[in-house]
Short mmCIF file of C-alpha atoms in Angstrom, two decimals:
data_model
loop_
_atom_site.label_atom_id
_atom_site.label_comp_id
_atom_site.label_asym_id
_atom_site.label_seq_id
_atom_site.Cartn_x
_atom_site.Cartn_y
_atom_site.Cartn_z
CA UNK A 27 180.12 36.46 -64.15
CA UNK A 28 178.56 33.95 -61.81
CA UNK A 29 174.91 34.26 -60.94
CA UNK A 30 174.80 33.49 -57.27
CA UNK A 31 171.75 33.20 -55.07
CA UNK A 32 172.80 36.51 -53.60
CA UNK A 33 172.86 38.01 -57.07
CA UNK A 34 169.36 36.74 -57.57
CA UNK A 35 168.22 38.23 -54.29
CA UNK A 36 169.74 41.58 -55.06
CA UNK A 37 168.33 41.57 -58.53
CA UNK A 38 164.86 40.83 -57.23
CA UNK A 39 165.12 43.60 -54.67
CA UNK A 40 166.40 46.08 -57.18
CA UNK A 41 163.45 45.30 -59.39
CA UNK A 42 161.17 46.47 -56.61
CA UNK A 43 163.25 49.38 -55.46
CA UNK A 44 160.98 52.15 -56.60
CA UNK A 45 157.33 51.22 -56.09
CA UNK A 46 154.82 53.79 -57.33
CA UNK A 47 153.18 55.83 -54.64
CA UNK A 48 149.57 55.00 -54.05
CA UNK A 49 147.85 57.89 -52.39
CA UNK A 50 145.01 55.99 -50.81
CA UNK A 51 145.49 52.23 -50.89
CA UNK A 52 143.30 51.83 -47.86
CA UNK A 53 140.50 53.70 -49.62
CA UNK A 54 140.96 51.53 -52.68
CA UNK A 55 140.66 48.41 -50.58
CA UNK A 56 137.56 49.83 -48.96
CA UNK A 57 136.01 50.45 -52.35
CA UNK A 58 136.74 46.87 -53.31
CA UNK A 59 135.10 45.62 -50.16
CA UNK A 60 132.00 47.69 -50.86
CA UNK A 61 131.95 46.51 -54.46
CA UNK A 62 132.08 42.92 -53.30
CA UNK A 63 129.25 43.55 -50.87
CA UNK A 64 127.17 45.02 -53.67
CA UNK A 65 127.97 42.05 -55.84
CA UNK A 66 126.86 39.70 -53.09
CA UNK A 67 123.62 41.62 -52.57
CA UNK A 68 122.90 41.85 -56.29
CA UNK A 69 123.94 38.25 -56.83
CA UNK A 70 121.66 37.10 -54.05
CA UNK A 71 118.80 39.18 -55.43
CA UNK A 72 119.36 37.77 -58.90
CA UNK A 73 119.50 34.26 -57.49
CA UNK A 74 116.23 34.82 -55.67
CA UNK A 75 114.59 36.21 -58.79
CA UNK A 76 115.91 33.32 -60.86
CA UNK A 77 114.70 30.84 -58.28
CA UNK A 78 111.27 32.45 -58.17
CA UNK A 79 111.11 32.53 -61.95
CA UNK A 80 112.20 28.92 -62.12
CA UNK A 81 109.08 27.71 -60.36
CA UNK A 82 106.57 28.80 -63.01
CA UNK A 83 109.13 28.01 -65.67
CA UNK A 84 109.42 24.48 -64.36
CA UNK A 85 105.68 24.15 -64.85
CA UNK A 86 105.52 26.01 -68.11
CA UNK A 87 108.41 24.32 -69.86
CA UNK A 88 107.27 20.71 -69.66
CA UNK A 89 103.81 21.87 -70.63
CA UNK A 90 105.30 23.78 -73.52
CA UNK A 91 107.42 20.83 -74.57
CA UNK A 92 104.39 18.62 -74.27
CA UNK A 93 102.42 20.99 -76.46
CA UNK A 94 105.21 20.99 -78.98
CA UNK A 95 105.18 17.24 -79.00
CA UNK A 96 101.47 17.29 -79.55
CA UNK A 97 101.71 19.83 -82.30
CA UNK A 98 104.47 17.94 -83.97
CA UNK A 99 103.13 14.46 -83.49
CA UNK A 100 101.57 13.09 -86.58
CA UNK A 101 97.91 12.24 -86.36
CA UNK A 102 96.13 11.01 -89.40
CA UNK A 103 92.59 12.23 -90.15
CA UNK A 104 91.32 8.75 -89.31
CA UNK A 105 93.10 8.84 -85.95
CA UNK A 106 91.64 12.27 -85.25
CA UNK A 107 88.18 10.86 -86.08
CA UNK A 108 88.72 8.17 -83.47
CA UNK A 109 90.00 10.73 -80.98
CA UNK A 110 86.89 12.88 -81.43
CA UNK A 111 84.56 9.92 -81.22
CA UNK A 112 86.19 8.69 -78.05
CA UNK A 113 86.05 12.20 -76.59
CA UNK A 114 82.28 12.26 -76.98
CA UNK A 115 82.04 8.87 -75.32
CA UNK A 116 84.26 9.89 -72.40
CA UNK A 117 82.26 13.07 -71.98
CA UNK A 118 79.01 11.15 -71.85
CA UNK A 119 80.50 8.63 -69.46
CA UNK A 120 81.79 11.32 -67.15
CA UNK A 121 78.26 12.57 -66.36
CA UNK A 122 78.99 16.10 -67.41
CA UNK A 123 76.15 18.51 -67.43
CA UNK A 124 76.60 21.36 -69.80
CA UNK A 125 79.17 23.61 -71.39
CA UNK A 126 82.71 22.85 -72.51
CA UNK A 127 84.46 19.90 -70.92
CA UNK A 128 87.82 20.27 -69.22
CA UNK A 129 89.15 16.77 -69.81
CA UNK A 130 87.71 14.86 -72.72
CA UNK A 131 90.06 11.95 -72.17
CA UNK A 132 91.91 12.86 -75.35
CA UNK A 133 94.65 15.45 -75.73
CA UNK A 134 93.91 17.95 -78.47
CA UNK A 135 90.15 17.44 -78.64
CA UNK A 136 87.48 19.71 -77.18
CA UNK A 137 83.95 18.62 -76.38
CA UNK A 138 80.79 20.58 -75.81
CA UNK A 139 77.71 19.25 -74.09
CA UNK A 140 74.27 20.50 -74.96
CA UNK A 141 72.10 19.43 -72.10
CA UNK A 142 69.38 20.57 -72.19
CA UNK A 143 67.75 21.09 -74.56
CA UNK A 144 69.51 18.31 -76.41
CA UNK A 145 71.36 15.44 -74.87
CA UNK A 146 74.02 15.95 -77.46
CA UNK A 147 77.78 15.95 -77.25
CA UNK A 148 79.96 17.23 -80.05
CA UNK A 149 83.74 16.91 -80.17
CA UNK A 150 86.06 18.95 -82.37
CA UNK A 151 89.84 19.31 -82.70
CA UNK A 152 91.39 22.04 -80.58
CA UNK A 153 92.93 25.00 -82.36
CA UNK A 154 96.13 24.10 -84.13
CA UNK A 155 95.34 20.41 -84.16
CA UNK A 156 95.05 18.43 -87.38
CA UNK A 157 91.61 17.83 -88.83
CA UNK A 158 89.65 14.64 -89.00
CA UNK A 159 87.81 13.50 -92.07
CA UNK A 160 85.01 15.78 -90.92
CA UNK A 161 84.77 18.82 -88.68
CA UNK A 162 83.40 17.04 -85.62
CA UNK A 163 81.67 13.94 -84.30
CA UNK A 164 78.42 13.72 -82.40
CA UNK A 165 76.74 11.43 -79.91
CA UNK A 166 73.15 12.33 -79.16
CA UNK A 167 69.80 10.97 -78.10
CA UNK A 168 67.21 11.94 -80.62
CA UNK A 169 64.65 9.47 -79.43
CA UNK A 170 63.17 7.77 -76.42
CA UNK A 171 65.29 5.98 -73.91
CA UNK A 172 64.79 2.33 -73.38
CA UNK A 173 64.26 1.35 -69.78
CA UNK A 174 67.46 1.01 -67.90
CA UNK A 175 68.38 -2.61 -67.30
CA UNK A 176 68.44 -3.63 -63.64
CA UNK A 177 71.74 -5.42 -64.05
CA UNK A 178 74.57 -5.27 -66.50
CA UNK A 179 72.36 -6.94 -69.04
CA UNK A 180 72.40 -5.83 -72.62
CA UNK A 181 69.65 -3.65 -73.98
CA UNK A 182 68.80 -2.24 -77.33
CA UNK A 183 69.15 1.39 -78.21
CA UNK A 184 66.45 2.27 -80.63
CA UNK A 185 67.62 5.47 -82.24
CA UNK A 186 70.56 7.19 -80.70
CA UNK A 187 72.78 9.19 -82.92
CA UNK A 188 76.00 7.31 -82.50
CA UNK A 189 78.74 8.94 -84.47
CA UNK A 190 76.80 9.17 -87.75
CA UNK A 191 78.95 10.42 -90.59
CA UNK A 192 77.93 13.88 -91.75
CA UNK A 193 76.46 15.02 -88.43
CA UNK A 194 78.90 17.52 -87.01
CA UNK A 195 76.82 19.69 -84.71
CA UNK A 196 73.91 19.51 -82.32
CA UNK A 197 71.68 21.39 -84.72
CA UNK A 198 68.82 19.30 -86.00
CA UNK A 199 70.49 17.38 -88.81
CA UNK A 200 67.35 16.44 -90.67
CA UNK A 201 64.04 14.70 -90.35
CA UNK A 202 65.49 11.23 -90.03
CA UNK A 203 67.73 12.07 -87.11
CA UNK A 204 66.04 15.12 -85.64
CA UNK A 205 67.31 15.97 -82.18
CA UNK A 206 64.75 16.35 -79.48
CA UNK A 207 64.97 17.66 -75.96
CA UNK A 208 66.22 15.14 -73.47
CA UNK A 209 66.04 14.93 -69.70
CA UNK A 210 69.02 16.33 -67.89
CA UNK A 211 68.61 14.63 -64.57
CA UNK A 212 70.53 11.46 -65.22
CA UNK A 213 73.34 9.94 -67.12
CA UNK A 214 71.13 7.83 -69.29
CA UNK A 215 73.22 8.44 -72.32
CA UNK A 216 76.35 6.92 -70.82
CA UNK A 217 74.34 4.04 -69.46
CA UNK A 218 72.88 3.26 -72.81
CA UNK A 219 76.19 3.59 -74.56
CA UNK A 220 77.78 0.99 -72.39
CA UNK A 221 75.04 -1.60 -72.48
CA UNK A 222 73.30 -1.18 -75.78
CA UNK A 223 73.20 -2.72 -79.18
CA UNK A 224 71.53 -1.52 -82.31
CA UNK A 225 68.37 -3.32 -83.39
CA UNK A 226 70.13 -4.34 -86.57
CA UNK A 227 73.15 -5.78 -84.67
CA UNK A 228 71.99 -7.09 -81.30
CA UNK A 229 75.11 -9.19 -80.70
CA UNK A 230 77.66 -6.38 -80.79
CA UNK A 231 78.00 -3.12 -78.87
CA UNK A 232 76.14 -0.19 -80.35
CA UNK A 233 79.35 1.74 -80.03
CA UNK A 234 82.49 -0.22 -80.72
CA UNK A 235 84.42 1.77 -78.15
CA UNK A 236 87.25 -0.74 -77.96
CA UNK A 237 87.93 -0.48 -81.67
CA UNK A 238 87.88 3.28 -81.50
CA UNK A 239 90.13 3.31 -78.46
CA UNK A 240 92.68 1.09 -80.18
CA UNK A 241 93.07 3.61 -82.98
CA UNK A 242 94.09 6.47 -80.67
CA UNK A 243 97.84 7.10 -80.23
CA UNK A 244 98.75 6.37 -76.64
CA UNK A 245 100.34 9.77 -76.09
CA UNK A 246 97.01 11.38 -76.93
CA UNK A 247 95.14 9.72 -74.07
CA UNK A 248 94.84 11.39 -70.70
CA UNK A 249 94.54 9.58 -67.39
CA UNK A 250 90.81 10.23 -67.50
CA UNK A 251 90.62 8.70 -70.96
CA UNK A 252 92.38 5.55 -69.81
CA UNK A 253 90.32 5.28 -66.62
CA UNK A 254 87.03 5.59 -68.52
CA UNK A 255 88.06 2.83 -70.87
CA UNK A 256 88.89 0.55 -67.96
CA UNK A 257 85.46 1.25 -66.50
CA UNK A 258 83.80 0.64 -69.82
CA UNK A 259 85.56 -2.68 -70.28
CA UNK A 260 84.35 -3.83 -66.87
CA UNK A 261 80.77 -2.68 -67.43
CA UNK A 262 80.18 -3.61 -71.04
CA UNK A 263 78.33 -6.90 -71.51
CA UNK A 264 80.42 -9.80 -72.69
CA UNK A 265 77.54 -12.13 -73.44
CA UNK A 266 74.69 -11.07 -75.70
CA UNK A 267 72.73 -14.25 -75.21
CA UNK A 268 71.24 -16.59 -77.76
CA UNK A 269 69.68 -15.42 -81.00
CA UNK A 270 66.28 -15.77 -79.36
CA UNK A 271 67.44 -13.56 -76.48
CA UNK A 272 68.60 -11.02 -79.00
CA UNK A 273 65.31 -11.02 -80.87
CA UNK A 274 63.45 -10.63 -77.60
CA UNK A 275 65.49 -7.55 -76.68
CA UNK A 276 64.93 -5.96 -80.08
CA UNK A 277 61.21 -6.63 -80.06
CA UNK A 278 60.78 -5.33 -76.52
CA UNK A 279 62.74 -2.15 -77.21
CA UNK A 280 60.83 -1.45 -80.38
CA UNK A 281 57.58 -2.15 -78.56
CA UNK A 282 58.48 0.39 -75.91
CA UNK A 283 59.29 3.01 -78.49
CA UNK A 284 56.15 2.27 -80.49
CA UNK A 285 53.93 2.49 -77.43
CA UNK A 286 55.35 5.85 -76.42
CA UNK A 287 55.09 7.15 -79.97
CA UNK A 288 51.49 6.05 -80.33
CA UNK A 289 50.44 7.55 -77.00
CA UNK A 290 52.24 10.89 -77.22
CA UNK A 291 53.11 12.15 -80.63
CA UNK A 292 51.67 9.96 -83.22
CA UNK A 293 53.59 8.26 -85.94
CA UNK A 294 54.43 9.87 -89.21
CA UNK A 295 55.33 6.49 -90.67
CA UNK A 296 52.42 4.67 -92.16
CA UNK A 297 51.41 1.21 -90.94
CA UNK A 298 52.44 -1.45 -91.77
CA UNK A 299 56.20 -1.04 -92.05
CA UNK A 300 58.89 -3.51 -93.04
CA UNK A 301 62.57 -3.22 -92.28
CA UNK A 302 64.99 -1.97 -93.00
CA UNK A 303 63.39 1.41 -92.41
CA UNK A 304 63.17 4.14 -89.84
CA UNK A 305 60.02 4.68 -87.85
CA UNK A 306 59.42 8.36 -87.13
CA UNK A 307 57.36 10.16 -84.56
CA UNK A 308 56.01 13.64 -84.95
CA UNK A 309 58.80 15.31 -83.10
CA UNK A 310 57.88 18.88 -83.80
CA UNK A 311 54.28 18.54 -82.75
CA UNK A 312 54.60 16.74 -79.45
CA UNK A 313 58.13 15.73 -78.60
CA UNK A 314 57.68 14.60 -75.04
CA UNK A 315 55.75 11.70 -73.74
CA UNK A 316 53.74 12.16 -70.56
CA UNK A 317 56.39 10.56 -68.39
CA UNK A 318 59.19 12.65 -69.76
CA UNK A 319 60.60 10.38 -72.38
CA UNK A 320 61.04 11.58 -75.88
CA UNK A 321 60.09 10.35 -79.23
CA UNK A 322 62.11 10.70 -82.38
CA UNK A 323 63.05 7.84 -84.57
CA UNK A 324 63.54 4.09 -84.27
CA UNK A 325 65.38 1.72 -86.52
CA UNK A 326 63.32 -1.16 -87.81
CA UNK A 327 65.96 -3.54 -89.09
CA UNK A 328 65.86 -5.98 -91.94
CA UNK A 329 63.84 -9.08 -91.09
CA UNK A 330 61.44 -7.15 -88.90
CA UNK A 331 58.01 -5.72 -89.58
CA UNK A 332 55.47 -3.73 -87.60
CA UNK A 333 51.89 -2.85 -87.82
CA UNK A 334 49.76 -0.67 -85.56
CA UNK A 335 46.47 1.06 -85.17
CA UNK A 336 46.97 4.67 -84.22
CA UNK A 337 43.51 5.16 -82.82
CA UNK A 338 43.63 2.28 -80.36
CA UNK A 339 47.35 2.06 -79.71
CA UNK A 340 47.36 -1.65 -80.57
CA UNK A 341 50.41 -2.96 -82.41
CA UNK A 342 52.35 -6.05 -83.32
CA UNK A 343 56.01 -6.47 -84.09
CA UNK A 344 57.78 -9.50 -85.51
CA UNK A 345 61.25 -10.48 -86.59
CA UNK A 346 64.09 -12.93 -86.37
CA UNK A 347 67.85 -13.12 -86.00
CA UNK A 348 69.91 -15.99 -87.29
CA UNK A 349 68.41 -19.29 -86.19
CA UNK A 350 66.03 -17.72 -83.72
CA UNK A 351 62.99 -18.34 -85.81
CA UNK A 352 60.33 -15.71 -86.23
CA UNK A 353 59.03 -14.25 -83.00
CA UNK A 354 56.39 -11.64 -82.41
CA UNK A 355 55.22 -9.24 -79.73
CA UNK A 356 51.73 -7.83 -79.74
CA UNK A 357 49.97 -5.45 -77.40
CA UNK A 358 46.56 -3.89 -77.37
CA UNK A 359 47.07 -1.33 -74.67
CA UNK A 360 50.71 -0.96 -73.68
CA UNK A 361 50.93 2.36 -71.88
CA UNK A 362 52.84 1.57 -68.66
CA UNK A 363 56.32 2.23 -69.89
CA UNK A 364 57.94 1.50 -66.56
CA UNK A 365 56.52 -2.01 -66.51
CA UNK A 366 58.33 -4.79 -68.36
CA UNK A 367 57.12 -4.97 -71.94
CA UNK A 368 55.11 -8.00 -73.00
CA UNK A 369 57.02 -11.21 -73.62
CA UNK A 370 57.59 -12.09 -77.29
CA UNK A 371 56.10 -15.30 -78.54
CA UNK A 372 57.16 -17.71 -81.20
CA UNK A 373 55.80 -17.28 -84.66
CA UNK A 374 54.72 -14.32 -86.74
CA UNK A 375 52.12 -11.78 -85.79
CA UNK A 376 48.68 -13.25 -85.80
CA UNK A 377 46.65 -12.36 -88.78
CA UNK A 378 43.86 -9.97 -88.10
CA UNK B 20 137.66 50.79 -42.46
CA UNK B 21 136.82 52.69 -39.33
CA UNK B 22 135.36 49.61 -37.75
CA UNK B 23 138.68 47.74 -38.11
CA UNK B 24 141.51 50.08 -37.09
CA UNK B 25 144.04 47.22 -36.82
CA UNK B 26 143.46 46.45 -40.45
CA UNK B 27 144.16 50.06 -41.44
CA UNK B 28 147.35 50.06 -39.40
CA UNK B 29 148.47 46.83 -41.04
CA UNK B 30 147.82 48.15 -44.54
CA UNK B 31 149.76 51.32 -43.90
CA UNK B 32 152.67 49.48 -42.33
CA UNK B 33 153.02 46.34 -44.43
CA UNK B 34 151.47 46.95 -47.80
CA UNK B 35 154.65 48.39 -49.38
CA UNK B 36 156.51 45.15 -48.69
CA UNK B 37 153.59 43.05 -49.85
CA UNK B 38 153.36 45.17 -52.98
CA UNK B 39 156.97 44.34 -53.85
CA UNK B 40 156.24 40.61 -53.55
CA UNK B 41 153.18 41.11 -55.68
CA UNK B 42 155.27 42.98 -58.23
CA UNK B 43 157.63 40.04 -58.63
CA UNK B 44 154.72 37.64 -58.92
CA UNK B 45 152.74 39.60 -61.46
CA UNK B 46 155.54 41.32 -63.37
CA UNK B 47 154.26 44.88 -63.29
CA UNK B 48 153.22 47.44 -60.70
CA UNK B 49 149.66 47.90 -61.87
CA UNK B 50 148.86 44.20 -61.62
CA UNK B 51 150.74 44.06 -58.34
CA UNK B 52 148.60 46.83 -56.89
CA UNK B 53 145.51 45.04 -58.14
CA UNK B 54 146.61 41.76 -56.61
CA UNK B 55 147.47 43.38 -53.32
CA UNK B 56 144.20 45.30 -53.03
CA UNK B 57 142.18 42.26 -54.00
CA UNK B 58 143.98 40.18 -51.39
CA UNK B 59 143.56 42.85 -48.71
CA UNK B 60 139.86 43.11 -49.50
CA UNK B 61 139.56 39.36 -49.06
CA UNK B 62 141.42 39.55 -45.75
CA UNK B 63 139.29 42.44 -44.51
CA UNK B 64 136.21 40.24 -44.38
CA UNK B 65 138.08 37.63 -42.32
CA UNK B 66 140.14 40.04 -40.24
CA UNK B 67 138.37 39.35 -36.98
CA UNK B 68 139.18 35.66 -37.30
CA UNK B 69 142.91 36.13 -37.82
CA UNK B 70 144.89 35.60 -34.64
CA UNK B 71 148.50 36.70 -34.08
CA UNK B 72 150.61 38.24 -36.84
CA UNK B 73 148.34 38.67 -39.83
CA UNK B 74 151.10 39.00 -42.41
CA UNK B 75 151.56 35.27 -43.17
CA UNK B 76 147.82 35.02 -43.63
CA UNK B 77 147.77 37.97 -46.01
CA UNK B 78 150.73 36.55 -47.89
CA UNK B 79 148.97 33.25 -48.20
CA UNK B 80 145.82 34.89 -49.49
CA UNK B 81 147.86 36.90 -51.97
CA UNK B 82 149.67 33.82 -53.24
CA UNK B 83 146.47 31.86 -53.66
CA UNK B 84 144.80 34.82 -55.31
CA UNK B 85 147.72 35.11 -57.70
CA UNK B 86 147.64 31.40 -58.55
CA UNK B 87 143.87 31.59 -58.98
CA UNK B 88 144.29 34.55 -61.34
CA UNK B 89 146.81 32.58 -63.28
CA UNK B 90 144.34 29.75 -63.69
CA UNK B 91 141.45 32.03 -64.50
CA UNK B 92 143.21 34.48 -66.74
CA UNK B 93 145.89 32.25 -68.18
CA UNK B 94 145.39 33.69 -71.62
CA UNK B 95 146.02 37.23 -70.51
CA UNK B 96 149.69 36.94 -69.71
CA UNK B 97 152.16 35.65 -72.24
CA UNK B 98 155.92 35.79 -72.27
CA UNK B 99 157.00 38.56 -74.59
CA UNK B 100 160.27 39.71 -75.96
CA UNK B 101 159.70 43.25 -74.76
CA UNK B 102 158.71 43.93 -71.20
CA UNK B 103 155.95 46.43 -70.62
CA UNK B 104 158.06 48.23 -68.09
CA UNK B 105 161.70 49.19 -68.36
CA UNK B 106 163.99 50.16 -65.58
CA UNK B 107 166.89 52.45 -65.64
CA UNK B 108 170.25 50.93 -66.55
CA UNK B 109 172.46 49.25 -64.08
CA UNK B 110 174.76 52.09 -63.23
CA UNK B 111 176.69 50.03 -60.75
CA UNK B 112 177.46 47.34 -63.26
CA UNK B 113 175.87 44.50 -61.33
CA UNK B 114 176.47 41.02 -62.58
CA UNK B 115 172.88 40.41 -63.56
CA UNK B 116 170.58 42.95 -65.10
CA UNK B 117 167.33 42.98 -63.16
CA UNK B 118 165.30 43.34 -66.35
CA UNK B 119 166.73 40.09 -67.60
CA UNK B 120 165.95 38.40 -64.28
CA UNK B 121 162.41 39.81 -64.33
CA UNK B 122 161.85 38.56 -67.85
CA UNK B 123 163.26 35.15 -66.96
CA UNK B 124 161.11 35.08 -63.82
CA UNK B 125 158.00 35.73 -65.85
CA UNK B 126 158.81 32.80 -68.07
CA UNK B 127 158.70 30.44 -65.08
CA UNK B 128 155.52 28.55 -64.29
CA UNK B 129 153.44 30.40 -61.66
CA UNK B 130 154.17 28.05 -58.80
CA UNK B 131 157.92 28.02 -59.48
CA UNK B 132 157.86 31.81 -59.74
CA UNK B 133 156.13 32.00 -56.37
CA UNK B 134 158.68 29.68 -54.81
CA UNK B 135 161.59 31.78 -56.13
CA UNK B 136 160.03 35.02 -54.90
CA UNK B 137 159.31 33.66 -51.44
CA UNK B 138 162.68 31.97 -51.07
CA UNK B 139 164.96 34.63 -52.59
CA UNK B 140 163.01 37.86 -52.14
CA UNK B 141 161.09 37.34 -48.92
CA UNK B 142 163.90 35.13 -47.55
CA UNK B 143 161.47 32.55 -46.24
CA UNK B 144 162.64 29.12 -45.28
CA UNK B 145 161.58 26.06 -47.21
CA UNK B 146 159.16 25.19 -44.43
CA UNK B 147 157.62 28.67 -44.36
CA UNK B 148 157.32 28.66 -48.15
CA UNK B 149 155.70 25.24 -48.07
CA UNK B 150 153.20 26.40 -45.48
CA UNK B 151 152.25 29.52 -47.40
CA UNK B 152 151.78 27.67 -50.66
CA UNK B 153 150.09 24.72 -49.01
CA UNK B 154 152.57 22.24 -50.42
CA UNK B 155 155.19 19.93 -48.90
CA UNK B 156 158.76 20.95 -48.16
CA UNK B 157 159.93 18.38 -50.67
CA UNK B 158 157.84 20.03 -53.33
CA UNK B 159 159.35 23.38 -52.43
CA UNK B 160 162.79 21.90 -52.86
CA UNK B 161 162.01 20.33 -56.19
CA UNK B 162 160.21 23.44 -57.46
CA UNK B 163 163.16 25.60 -56.39
CA UNK B 164 165.60 23.29 -58.08
CA UNK B 165 163.60 23.25 -61.29
CA UNK B 166 163.19 27.01 -61.24
CA UNK B 167 166.90 27.61 -60.80
CA UNK B 168 167.71 25.09 -63.50
CA UNK B 169 165.36 26.91 -65.83
CA UNK B 170 166.88 30.26 -64.98
CA UNK B 171 170.33 28.81 -65.54
CA UNK B 172 169.59 28.02 -69.15
CA UNK B 173 167.20 30.88 -69.82
CA UNK B 174 168.07 32.48 -73.12
CA UNK B 175 167.64 35.97 -71.76
CA UNK B 176 170.11 35.35 -69.01
CA UNK B 177 172.63 33.43 -71.06
CA UNK B 178 172.57 35.33 -74.33
CA UNK B 179 174.92 38.13 -73.61
CA UNK B 180 176.49 36.99 -70.44
CA UNK B 181 178.67 34.11 -69.55
CA UNK B 182 176.87 32.22 -66.85
CA UNK B 183 178.15 30.14 -64.08
CA UNK B 184 176.07 27.75 -62.14
CA UNK B 185 173.78 29.26 -59.61
CA UNK B 186 174.96 27.93 -56.30
#
């Protein structure tokens, strides 16, 4: 039989002939409306909560990811050594006073400043970080401070503890490098670190900060760490002068130390002394000089010699570097430490 | 619904007819009731903005809700050999069994099904159908033609009856 459009219409209508009775369709619609309202309210509340939670999460997550990166990044013990060493330098540079340091310039390294009684900074890996070749690294000032240069001229640091291997805390490490109290009023340590050389190497920085910095993975440096290095590069001397200039600086620095030691604490090293050796003051008996500077040890490098008379305070130092020729510095009564030390002269110490 | 008495009057008066349309769209009474109530709930929120006869608007909402359901829950409904509901036999011996037509209707794509229901159940013109579905009149024509062609060769409709072309 033909299926006409009318057949289709009738068939469709017959299919809907007997709809089920719904007692309360209006009520059902009302319930749906209320349910939707509740959903909107709950949805809005959830959205607000999620949005509020997202704020701290947005801060926490990158930090967390960053920490994971740090934890997972590979740092060799030698790199961690460099990181700790640089952290002590940054801490000294940043003129911190005492207690733990918030930003050591290096991610994953903590630093503690002991000031006073010791002008000593020790850096150690933070918890969960890989170890260095030793537990920590130290920068300290166990001895007198040389006079601050008036300009960015180089000076000689007589006996700082500058990252010595084996010294991992600010406890007195032994007679040769005994820590002594240091003044807390200034940032002498940072000053000396930037401008100083060792008596045994007067043409290079006492701390090779650039070499240490180069060993640190870039992702371990903070903005502070990078900024300090930029400042250091600008401040550090580029020219160490002639060999005669270098000898003069060494002799004058040693003369200053020797004068303070003779006037305040006495020397435990017997006169005369020839380098390489370490001159020691009697730290335990009388650590401080009258003007507040401190006596500990001083390096007398190879090629140098010293002799003194404890009773009178007279002394003479001599030495040479490269083609400088032997120069000497003698003093009979050098007690004004703030005044420029005597000028070295050519030739060895005069015979007595 | 006390705050919208016109809405309550409309539901009481027109929901049975709307339910029948919904029944042909969804294929069973339970889903039809669900579709109708969902559509009415949607309209309730916009009732104050509806001007004139609200029925075309409600129809439109219902059609769009149905098509949205089909997109969202496309896995829920599948053509089956056995319909979930059975009707009593055709005592009058009509030329087409409504069960067969219902089954064939359910095998049509949703939009074609909607076009057939609006054109042959609600007796809407092509223009009215196009407006409700938000499509062009030409699309209504083509969808109608395709739907009828599909029904013409539908196995359920042709298996035990000799068919002639739907005019």
